[in-house]
Short mmCIF file of C-alpha atoms in Angstrom, two decimals:
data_model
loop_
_atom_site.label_atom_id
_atom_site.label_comp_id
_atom_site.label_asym_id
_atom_site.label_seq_id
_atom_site.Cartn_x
_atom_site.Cartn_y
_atom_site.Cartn_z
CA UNK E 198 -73.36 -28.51 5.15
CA UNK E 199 -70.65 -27.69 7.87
CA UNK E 200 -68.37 -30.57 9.49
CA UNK E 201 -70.12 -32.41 12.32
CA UNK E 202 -67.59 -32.09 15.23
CA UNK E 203 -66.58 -36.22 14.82
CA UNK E 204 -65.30 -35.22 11.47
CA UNK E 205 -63.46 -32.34 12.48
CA UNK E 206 -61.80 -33.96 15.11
CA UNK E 207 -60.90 -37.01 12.15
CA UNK E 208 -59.38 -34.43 10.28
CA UNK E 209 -57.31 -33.28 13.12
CA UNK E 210 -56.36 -36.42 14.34
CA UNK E 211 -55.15 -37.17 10.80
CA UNK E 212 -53.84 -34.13 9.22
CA UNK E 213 -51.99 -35.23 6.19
CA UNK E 214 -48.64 -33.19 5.09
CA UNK E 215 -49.05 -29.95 4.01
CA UNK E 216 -48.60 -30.62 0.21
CA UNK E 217 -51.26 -32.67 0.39
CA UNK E 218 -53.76 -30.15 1.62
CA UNK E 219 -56.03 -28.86 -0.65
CA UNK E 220 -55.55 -25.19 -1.64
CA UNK E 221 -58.03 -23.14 0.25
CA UNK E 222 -57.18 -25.01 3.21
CA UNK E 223 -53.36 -24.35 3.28
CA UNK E 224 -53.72 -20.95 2.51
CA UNK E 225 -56.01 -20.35 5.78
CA UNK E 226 -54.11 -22.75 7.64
CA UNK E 227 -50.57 -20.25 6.62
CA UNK E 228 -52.26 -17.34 7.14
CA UNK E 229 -52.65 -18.40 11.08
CA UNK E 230 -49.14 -19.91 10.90
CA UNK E 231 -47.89 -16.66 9.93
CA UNK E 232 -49.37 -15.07 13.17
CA UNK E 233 -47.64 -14.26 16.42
CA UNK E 234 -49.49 -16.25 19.75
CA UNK E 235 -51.49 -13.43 21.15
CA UNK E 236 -53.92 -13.22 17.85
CA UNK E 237 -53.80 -17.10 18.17
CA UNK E 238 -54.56 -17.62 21.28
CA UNK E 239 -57.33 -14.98 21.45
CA UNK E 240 -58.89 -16.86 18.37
CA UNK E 241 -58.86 -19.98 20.21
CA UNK E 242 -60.09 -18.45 23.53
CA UNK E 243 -63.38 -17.21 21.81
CA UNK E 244 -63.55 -20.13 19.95
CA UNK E 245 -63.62 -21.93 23.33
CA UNK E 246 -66.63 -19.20 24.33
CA UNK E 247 -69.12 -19.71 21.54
CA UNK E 248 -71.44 -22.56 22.60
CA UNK E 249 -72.09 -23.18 18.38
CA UNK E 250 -68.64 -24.30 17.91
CA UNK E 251 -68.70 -27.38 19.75
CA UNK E 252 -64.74 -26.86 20.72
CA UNK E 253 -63.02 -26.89 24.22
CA UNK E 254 -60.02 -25.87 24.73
CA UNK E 255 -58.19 -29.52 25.18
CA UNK E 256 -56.27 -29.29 28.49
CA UNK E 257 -52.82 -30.41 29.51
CA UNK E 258 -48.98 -29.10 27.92
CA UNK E 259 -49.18 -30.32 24.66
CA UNK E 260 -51.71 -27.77 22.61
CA UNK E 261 -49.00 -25.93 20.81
CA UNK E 262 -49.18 -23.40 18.20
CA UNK E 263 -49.34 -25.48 15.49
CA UNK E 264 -52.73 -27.43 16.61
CA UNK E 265 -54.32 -24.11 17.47
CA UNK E 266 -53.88 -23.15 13.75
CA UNK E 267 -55.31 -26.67 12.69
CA UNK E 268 -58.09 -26.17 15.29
CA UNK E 269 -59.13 -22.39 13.59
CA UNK E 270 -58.80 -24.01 10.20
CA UNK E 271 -61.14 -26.79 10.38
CA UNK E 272 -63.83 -24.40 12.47
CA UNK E 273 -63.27 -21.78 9.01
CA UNK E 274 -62.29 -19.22 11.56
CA UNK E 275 -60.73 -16.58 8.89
CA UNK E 276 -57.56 -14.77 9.66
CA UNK E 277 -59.04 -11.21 9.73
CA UNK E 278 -62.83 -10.52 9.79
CA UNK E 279 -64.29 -11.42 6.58
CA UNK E 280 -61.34 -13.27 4.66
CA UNK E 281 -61.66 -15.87 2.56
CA UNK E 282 -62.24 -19.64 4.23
CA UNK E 283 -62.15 -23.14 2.51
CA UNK E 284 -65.54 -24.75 1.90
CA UNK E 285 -67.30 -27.96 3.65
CA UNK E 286 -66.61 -29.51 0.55
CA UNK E 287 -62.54 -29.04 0.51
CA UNK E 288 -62.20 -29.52 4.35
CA UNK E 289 -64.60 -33.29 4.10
CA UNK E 290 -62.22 -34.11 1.06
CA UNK E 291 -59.68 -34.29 3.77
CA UNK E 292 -61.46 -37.31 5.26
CA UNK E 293 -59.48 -40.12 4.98
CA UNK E 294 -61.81 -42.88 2.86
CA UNK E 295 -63.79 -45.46 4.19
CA UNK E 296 -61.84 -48.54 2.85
CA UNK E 297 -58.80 -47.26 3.45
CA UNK E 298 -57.61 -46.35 -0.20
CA UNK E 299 -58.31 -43.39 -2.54
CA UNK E 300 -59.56 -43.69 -6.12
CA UNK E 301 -58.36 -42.50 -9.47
CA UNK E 302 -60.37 -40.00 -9.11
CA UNK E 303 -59.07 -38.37 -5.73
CA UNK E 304 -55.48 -39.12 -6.92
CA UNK E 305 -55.79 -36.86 -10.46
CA UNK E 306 -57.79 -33.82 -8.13
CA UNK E 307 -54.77 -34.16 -5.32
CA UNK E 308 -52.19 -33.74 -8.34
CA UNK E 309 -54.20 -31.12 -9.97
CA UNK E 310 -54.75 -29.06 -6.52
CA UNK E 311 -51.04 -29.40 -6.14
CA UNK E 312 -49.93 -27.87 -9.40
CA UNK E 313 -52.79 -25.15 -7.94
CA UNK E 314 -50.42 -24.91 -5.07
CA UNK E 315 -47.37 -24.42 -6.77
CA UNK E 316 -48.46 -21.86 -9.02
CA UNK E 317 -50.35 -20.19 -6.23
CA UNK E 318 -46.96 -20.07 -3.69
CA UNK E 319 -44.85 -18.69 -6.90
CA UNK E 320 -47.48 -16.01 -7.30
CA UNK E 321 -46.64 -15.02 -3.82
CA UNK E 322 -42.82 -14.85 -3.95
CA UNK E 323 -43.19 -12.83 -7.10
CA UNK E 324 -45.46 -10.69 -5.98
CA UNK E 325 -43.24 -10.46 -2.47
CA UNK E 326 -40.50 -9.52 -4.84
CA UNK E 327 -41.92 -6.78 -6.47
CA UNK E 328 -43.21 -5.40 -3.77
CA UNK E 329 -40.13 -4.65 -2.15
CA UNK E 330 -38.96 -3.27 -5.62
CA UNK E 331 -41.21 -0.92 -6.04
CA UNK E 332 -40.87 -0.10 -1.85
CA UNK E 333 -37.17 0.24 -2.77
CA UNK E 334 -37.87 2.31 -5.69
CA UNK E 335 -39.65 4.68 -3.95
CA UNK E 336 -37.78 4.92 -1.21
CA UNK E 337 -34.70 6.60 -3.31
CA UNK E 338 -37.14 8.43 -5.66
CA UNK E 339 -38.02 10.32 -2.19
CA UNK E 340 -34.34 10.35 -0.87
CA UNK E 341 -34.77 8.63 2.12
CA UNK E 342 -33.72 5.38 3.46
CA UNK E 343 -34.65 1.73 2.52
CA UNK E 344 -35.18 0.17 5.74
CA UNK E 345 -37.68 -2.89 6.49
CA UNK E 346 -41.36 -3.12 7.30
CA UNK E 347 -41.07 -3.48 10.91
CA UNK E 348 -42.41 -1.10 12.94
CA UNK E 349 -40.67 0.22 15.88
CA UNK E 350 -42.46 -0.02 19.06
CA UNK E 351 -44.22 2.54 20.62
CA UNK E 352 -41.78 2.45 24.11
CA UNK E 353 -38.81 2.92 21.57
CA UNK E 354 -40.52 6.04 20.20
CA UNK E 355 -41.05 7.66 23.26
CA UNK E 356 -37.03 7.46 23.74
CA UNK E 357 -36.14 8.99 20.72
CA UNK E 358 -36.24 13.14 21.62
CA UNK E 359 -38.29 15.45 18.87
CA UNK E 360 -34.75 17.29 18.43
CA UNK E 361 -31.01 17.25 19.23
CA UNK E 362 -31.53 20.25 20.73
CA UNK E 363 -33.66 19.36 23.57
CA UNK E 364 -32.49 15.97 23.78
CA UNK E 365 -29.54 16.57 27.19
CA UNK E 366 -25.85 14.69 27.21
CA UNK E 367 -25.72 11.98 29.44
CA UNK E 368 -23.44 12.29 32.38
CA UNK E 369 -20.55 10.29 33.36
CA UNK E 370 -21.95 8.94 36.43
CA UNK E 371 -24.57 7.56 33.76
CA UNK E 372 -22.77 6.45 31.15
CA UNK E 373 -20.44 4.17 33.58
CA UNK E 374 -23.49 3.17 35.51
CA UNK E 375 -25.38 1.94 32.43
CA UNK E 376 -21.58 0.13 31.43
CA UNK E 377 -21.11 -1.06 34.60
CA UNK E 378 -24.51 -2.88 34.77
CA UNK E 379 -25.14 -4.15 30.92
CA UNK E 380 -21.68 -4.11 29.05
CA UNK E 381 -19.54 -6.92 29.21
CA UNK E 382 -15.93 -7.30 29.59
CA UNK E 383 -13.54 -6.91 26.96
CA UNK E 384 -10.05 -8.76 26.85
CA UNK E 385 -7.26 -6.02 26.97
CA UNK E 386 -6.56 -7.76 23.89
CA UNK E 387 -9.78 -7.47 22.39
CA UNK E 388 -10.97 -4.28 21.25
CA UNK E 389 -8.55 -1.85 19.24
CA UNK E 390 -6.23 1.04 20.57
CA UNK E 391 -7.63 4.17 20.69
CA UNK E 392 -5.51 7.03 18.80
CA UNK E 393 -3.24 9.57 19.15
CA UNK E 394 -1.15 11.73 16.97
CA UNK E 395 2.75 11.02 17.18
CA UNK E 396 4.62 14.28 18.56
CA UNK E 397 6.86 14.32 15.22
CA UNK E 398 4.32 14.74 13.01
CA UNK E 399 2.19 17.18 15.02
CA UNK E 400 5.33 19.48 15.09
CA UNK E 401 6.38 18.80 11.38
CA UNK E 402 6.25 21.76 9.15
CA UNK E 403 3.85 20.10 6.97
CA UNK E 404 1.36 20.11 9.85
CA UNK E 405 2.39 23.76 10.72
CA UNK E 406 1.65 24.85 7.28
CA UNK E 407 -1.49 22.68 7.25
CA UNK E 408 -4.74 24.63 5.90
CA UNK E 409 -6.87 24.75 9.22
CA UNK E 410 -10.29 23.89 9.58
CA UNK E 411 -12.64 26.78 9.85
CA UNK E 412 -15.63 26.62 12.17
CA UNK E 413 -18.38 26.75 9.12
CA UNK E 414 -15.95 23.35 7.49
CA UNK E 415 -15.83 21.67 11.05
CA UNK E 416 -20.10 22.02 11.38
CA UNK E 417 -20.15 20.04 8.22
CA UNK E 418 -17.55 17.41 8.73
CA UNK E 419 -19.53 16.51 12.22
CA UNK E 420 -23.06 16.67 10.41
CA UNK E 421 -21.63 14.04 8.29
CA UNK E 422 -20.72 11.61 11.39
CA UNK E 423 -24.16 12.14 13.27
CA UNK E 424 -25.47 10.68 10.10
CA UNK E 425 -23.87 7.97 10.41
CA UNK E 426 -24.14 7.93 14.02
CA UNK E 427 -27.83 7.84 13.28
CA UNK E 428 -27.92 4.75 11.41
CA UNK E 429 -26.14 2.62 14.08
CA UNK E 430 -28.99 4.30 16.76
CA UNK E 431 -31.63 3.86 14.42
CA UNK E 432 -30.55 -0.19 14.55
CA UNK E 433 -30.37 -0.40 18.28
CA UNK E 434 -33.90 1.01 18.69
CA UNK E 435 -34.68 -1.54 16.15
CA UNK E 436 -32.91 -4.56 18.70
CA UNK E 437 -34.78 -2.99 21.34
CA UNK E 438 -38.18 -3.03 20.12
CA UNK E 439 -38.22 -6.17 18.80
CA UNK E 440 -37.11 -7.73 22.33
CA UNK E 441 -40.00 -5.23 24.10
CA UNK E 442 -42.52 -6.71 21.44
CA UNK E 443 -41.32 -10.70 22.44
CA UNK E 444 -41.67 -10.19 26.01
CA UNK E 445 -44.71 -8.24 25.62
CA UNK E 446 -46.12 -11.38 23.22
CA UNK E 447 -44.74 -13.84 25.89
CA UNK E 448 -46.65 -11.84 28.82
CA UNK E 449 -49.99 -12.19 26.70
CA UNK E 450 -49.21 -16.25 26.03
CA UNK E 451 -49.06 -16.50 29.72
CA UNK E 452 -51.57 -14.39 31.35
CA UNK E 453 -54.36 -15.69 28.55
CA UNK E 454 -53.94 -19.12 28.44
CA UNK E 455 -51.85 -20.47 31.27
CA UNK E 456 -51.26 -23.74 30.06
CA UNK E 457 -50.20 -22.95 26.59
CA UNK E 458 -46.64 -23.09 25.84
CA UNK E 459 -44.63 -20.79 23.89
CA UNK E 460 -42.90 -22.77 21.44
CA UNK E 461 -39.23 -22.88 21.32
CA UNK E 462 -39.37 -22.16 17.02
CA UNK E 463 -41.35 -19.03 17.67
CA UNK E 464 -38.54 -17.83 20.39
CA UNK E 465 -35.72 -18.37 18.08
CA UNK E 466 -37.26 -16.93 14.89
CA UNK E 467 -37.48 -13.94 17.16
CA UNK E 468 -34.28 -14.50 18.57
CA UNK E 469 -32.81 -14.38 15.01
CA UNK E 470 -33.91 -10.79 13.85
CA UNK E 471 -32.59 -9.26 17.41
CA UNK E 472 -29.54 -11.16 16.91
CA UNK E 473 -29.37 -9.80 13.32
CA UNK E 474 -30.42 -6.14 14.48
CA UNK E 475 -27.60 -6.27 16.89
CA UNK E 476 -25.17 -7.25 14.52
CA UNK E 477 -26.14 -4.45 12.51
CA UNK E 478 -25.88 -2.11 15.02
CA UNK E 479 -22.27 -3.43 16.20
CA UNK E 480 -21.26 -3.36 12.61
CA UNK E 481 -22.46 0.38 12.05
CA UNK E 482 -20.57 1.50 15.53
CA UNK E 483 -17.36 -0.03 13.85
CA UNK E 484 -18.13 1.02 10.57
CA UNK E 485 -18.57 4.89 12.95
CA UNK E 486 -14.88 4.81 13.92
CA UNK E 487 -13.27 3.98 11.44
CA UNK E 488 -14.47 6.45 8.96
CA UNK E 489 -13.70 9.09 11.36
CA UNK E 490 -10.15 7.78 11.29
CA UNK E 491 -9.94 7.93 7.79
CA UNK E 492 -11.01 11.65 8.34
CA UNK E 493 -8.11 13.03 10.18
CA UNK E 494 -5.67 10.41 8.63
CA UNK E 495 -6.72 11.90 5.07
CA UNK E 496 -6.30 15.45 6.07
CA UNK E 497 -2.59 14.30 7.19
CA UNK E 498 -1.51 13.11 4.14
CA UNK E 499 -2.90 16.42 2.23
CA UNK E 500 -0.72 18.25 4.49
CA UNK E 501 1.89 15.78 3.73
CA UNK E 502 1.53 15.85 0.00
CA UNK E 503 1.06 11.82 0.17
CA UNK E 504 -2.64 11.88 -0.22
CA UNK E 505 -2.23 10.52 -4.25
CA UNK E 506 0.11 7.62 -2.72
CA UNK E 507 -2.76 6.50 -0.52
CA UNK E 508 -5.62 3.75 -1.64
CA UNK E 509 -8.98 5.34 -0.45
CA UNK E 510 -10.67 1.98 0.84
CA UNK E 511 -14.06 4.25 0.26
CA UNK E 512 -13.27 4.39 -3.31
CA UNK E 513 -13.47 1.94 -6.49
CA UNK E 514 -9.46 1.87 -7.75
CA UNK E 515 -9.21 2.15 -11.30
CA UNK E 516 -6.51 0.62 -13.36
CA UNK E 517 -3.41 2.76 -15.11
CA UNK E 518 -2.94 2.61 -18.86
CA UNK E 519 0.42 1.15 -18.61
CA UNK E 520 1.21 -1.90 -16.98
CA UNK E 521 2.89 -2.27 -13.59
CA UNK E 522 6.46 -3.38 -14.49
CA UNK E 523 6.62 -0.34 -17.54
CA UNK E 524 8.91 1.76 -15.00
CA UNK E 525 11.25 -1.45 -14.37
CA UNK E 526 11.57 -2.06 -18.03
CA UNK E 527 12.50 1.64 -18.71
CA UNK E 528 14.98 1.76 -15.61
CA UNK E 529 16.51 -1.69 -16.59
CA UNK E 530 17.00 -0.41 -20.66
CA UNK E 531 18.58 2.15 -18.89
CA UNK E 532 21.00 0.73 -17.37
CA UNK E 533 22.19 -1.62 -20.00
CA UNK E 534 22.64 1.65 -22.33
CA UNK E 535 24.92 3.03 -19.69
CA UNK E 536 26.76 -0.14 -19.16
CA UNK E 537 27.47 -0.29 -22.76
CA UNK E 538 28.43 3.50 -23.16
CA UNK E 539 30.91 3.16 -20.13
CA UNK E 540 32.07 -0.33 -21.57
CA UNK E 541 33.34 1.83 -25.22
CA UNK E 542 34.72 4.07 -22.82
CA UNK E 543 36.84 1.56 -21.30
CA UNK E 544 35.47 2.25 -17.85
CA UNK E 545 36.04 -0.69 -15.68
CA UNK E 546 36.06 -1.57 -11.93
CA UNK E 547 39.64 -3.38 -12.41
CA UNK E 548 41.25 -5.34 -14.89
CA UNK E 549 40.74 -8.25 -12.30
CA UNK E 550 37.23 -8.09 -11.43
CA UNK E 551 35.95 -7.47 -14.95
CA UNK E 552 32.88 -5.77 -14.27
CA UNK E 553 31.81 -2.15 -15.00
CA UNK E 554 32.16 0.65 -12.05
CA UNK E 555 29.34 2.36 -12.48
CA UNK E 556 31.15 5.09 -13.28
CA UNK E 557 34.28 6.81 -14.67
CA UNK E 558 37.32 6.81 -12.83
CA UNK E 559 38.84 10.24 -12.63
CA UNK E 560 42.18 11.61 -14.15
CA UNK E 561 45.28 11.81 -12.09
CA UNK E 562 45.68 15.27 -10.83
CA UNK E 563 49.69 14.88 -11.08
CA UNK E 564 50.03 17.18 -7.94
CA UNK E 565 53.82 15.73 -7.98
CA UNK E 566 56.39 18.96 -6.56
CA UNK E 567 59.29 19.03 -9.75
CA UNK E 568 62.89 20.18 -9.56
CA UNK E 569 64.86 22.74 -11.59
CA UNK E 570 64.23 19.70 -14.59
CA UNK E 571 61.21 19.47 -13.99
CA UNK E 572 61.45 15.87 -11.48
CA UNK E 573 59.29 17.65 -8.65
CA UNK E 574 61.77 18.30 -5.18
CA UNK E 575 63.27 21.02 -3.01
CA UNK E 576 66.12 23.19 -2.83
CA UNK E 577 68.24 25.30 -0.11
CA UNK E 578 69.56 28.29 -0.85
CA UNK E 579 73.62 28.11 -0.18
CA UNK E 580 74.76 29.78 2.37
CA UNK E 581 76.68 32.89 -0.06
CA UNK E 582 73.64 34.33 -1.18
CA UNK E 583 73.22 38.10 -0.71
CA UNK E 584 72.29 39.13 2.18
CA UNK E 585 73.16 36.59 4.56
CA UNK E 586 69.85 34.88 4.26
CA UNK E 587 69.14 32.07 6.02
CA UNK E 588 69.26 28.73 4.41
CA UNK E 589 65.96 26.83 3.67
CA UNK E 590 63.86 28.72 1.34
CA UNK E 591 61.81 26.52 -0.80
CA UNK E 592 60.87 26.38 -4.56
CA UNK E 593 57.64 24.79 -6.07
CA UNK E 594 57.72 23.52 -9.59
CA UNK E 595 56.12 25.31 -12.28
CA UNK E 596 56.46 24.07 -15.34
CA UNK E 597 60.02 24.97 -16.25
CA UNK E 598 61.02 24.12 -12.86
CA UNK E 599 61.72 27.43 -11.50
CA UNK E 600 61.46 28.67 -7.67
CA UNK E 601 61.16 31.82 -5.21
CA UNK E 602 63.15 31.81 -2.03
CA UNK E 603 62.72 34.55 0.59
CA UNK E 604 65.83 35.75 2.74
CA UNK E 605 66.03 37.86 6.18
CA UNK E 606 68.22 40.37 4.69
CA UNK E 607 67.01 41.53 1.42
CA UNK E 608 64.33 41.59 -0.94
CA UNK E 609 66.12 40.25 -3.87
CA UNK E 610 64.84 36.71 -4.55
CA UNK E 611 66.33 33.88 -5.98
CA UNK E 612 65.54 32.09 -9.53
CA UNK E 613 66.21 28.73 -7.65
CA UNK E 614 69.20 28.04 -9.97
CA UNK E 615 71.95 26.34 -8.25
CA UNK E 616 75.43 28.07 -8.44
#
């Protein structure tokens, strides 16, 4: 036997906590929570119209969300046309009792229904959870991309063009009006430089004799950007169809039932995944620029010969065989073995400072000029000589102290020994 509309509206008026409902009821009453207000509030409405039901819609500001889904509970109004819905049995258990107090008997079947809960809710998250797996799984078995079960809005698909081909540039005069009327203002402080390439290195001979990029390599280095390009549009159209389907839900809220109120909790879960599909998309336009830095910086340091000196950031490092300080310890053992072969040597800096040089000092050279005896010095030929030559003809030292003088007159020359 159904509920009589006095105990319905008991029921409502005192709706215990939601662990304390039985099972089949809190599943139907979730299954409406789970909803978005337009399916609600269409529910209610023809609820309202069928004469059988006993219900009218209660007037006034304060018939939110949440007592609609009570309301289509208690009536056994399923979620979708023919679901399951609790039984006049489970709903008039939640009756609160006569004398005010519960027996043994309702207290063992309100534990017992709530270790049916339990079970029941972590049946759901692990069957959530593989779900996704096996979505997951799929997805890179068929080499595509693992994105959520939203689906975009129809608006948003009409936006996106069949092909790149036919799909036209936008103009400048659009691109700054769009700016000009949605983005905000940036700090000059707060958004990086843009780049350039320095003048020395562009006219470097490493860049000169730089392998250039032919036309076939250049097609393939941009078909890897407008991937990645297409993942940060891809999240955008995401933001934006999420906000077209909240006004569009906030429209129908409005237009169907006036007086209803859109709940703030609804707004911001909504609120929440644009925020996060923004993010995302912000992210991936970051994410955008900077790989395509790290494009033309790698190519720089190829042409450089530096490229095994850099840390790719896009790669896992792997550690060296030999520890960090090995080249230190070789350098510093040698060192001390030249210290100590210079130190046999006799090599030092000064007697003074008593450290090692570094190095060897080098011999005299004993460039000294020597006399007739050998003392290093100069001699004048007298003025007798043959010839009349002029005095002042010089001698160098060689060894047994010997010299050659030249004279105006003749081409005798002198031994450079004195008379």
């Amino acid at each position: 036997m159904s509920l009589t509309t006095a105990e319905i509206q008991t029921v409502l008026d005192t709706w215990p906590e939601d662990d304390a409902l039985p099972a089949s009821v809190k599943l139907l009453f979730d299954g409406w929570q789970e909803l978005r207000m337009p399916p609600i509030n269409a529910a209610v409405q023809a609820l309202n119209d069928d004469p059988t039901s006993g219900f009218t819609t209660p007037g006034g500001r304060g018939y939110h969300k949440i007592h609609k889904c009570r309301t289509l509970t208690m009536h056994g109004v399923p979620v979708a046309a023919g679901g399951p819905t609790p039984s006049p049995e489970e709903m008039r258990s939640m009756l609160p009792p006569a004398d005010g107090a519960g027996d043994a008997v309702s207290e063992r079947m309100r534990l017992l229904e709530q270790e049916v809960r339990d079970s029941r809710q972590t049946l759901t998250q692990q069957a959530a959870i593989m779900d996704s797996l096996v979505r997951q799984a799929a997805a890179m078995d068929a080499d595509r991309d693992v994105t959520a079960d939203y689906e975009i809005h129809a608006d948003v698909l009409k936006l996106v063009p069949k092909s790149f081909l036919e799909h036209r540039p936008l103009s400048k005069v659009d691109r700054r009006t769009t700016s000009r009327n949605h983005q905000g203002v940036y700090p000059e402080d707060g958004w990086p430089n843009g780049f350039a390439m320095k003048e020395s290195t562009r006219n470097s001979s490493d860049m000169q004799k730089a392998k250039k990029l032919t036309l076939p390599q250049y097609a393939v280095e941009v078909s890897k950007f407008l991937d990645r390009n297409n993942f940060t549009t891809k999240m955008t159209g995401s933001a934006l169809s999420r906000v077209i389907d909240m006004k569009q839900q906030i429209m129908e809220s409005v237009t169907s039932d006036p007086d209803a109120w859109y709940r703030a909790d609804d707004i911001v879960g909504q609120l929440d995944e644009i925020e996060e599909c923004c993010r995302g998309s912000f992210n991936f336009g970051l994410d955008h620029s900077v790989n395509m830095r790290l494009s033309v910086a790698s190519r720089i340091d190829d042409a450089m010969g530096i490229s095994h000196l850099r840390v790719d950031p896009l790669k896992k490092p792997k550690d060296d065989f030999i520890s960090d300080d090995t080249y230190k310890l070789v350098e510093s053992e040698a060192k001390q073995k030249q210290n100590l072969t210079w130190a046999k040597q006799g090599h030092f800096e000064g007697s003074r400072a008593g450290r090692f040089s570094g190095k060897p000092f080098q011999k005299s050279s004993g460039n000294g000029n020597r006399s007739k005896y050998g003392q290093g010095g100069s001699f004048t030929k007298s003025k007798g000589s043959q010839g009349g030559g002029k005095s002042g003809g010089r001698g160098r030292g060689r060894g047994r102290g010997r010299g050659r003088g030249r004279g105006d007159g003749d081409k005798g020359s002198s031994s450079g020994d004195p008379e």
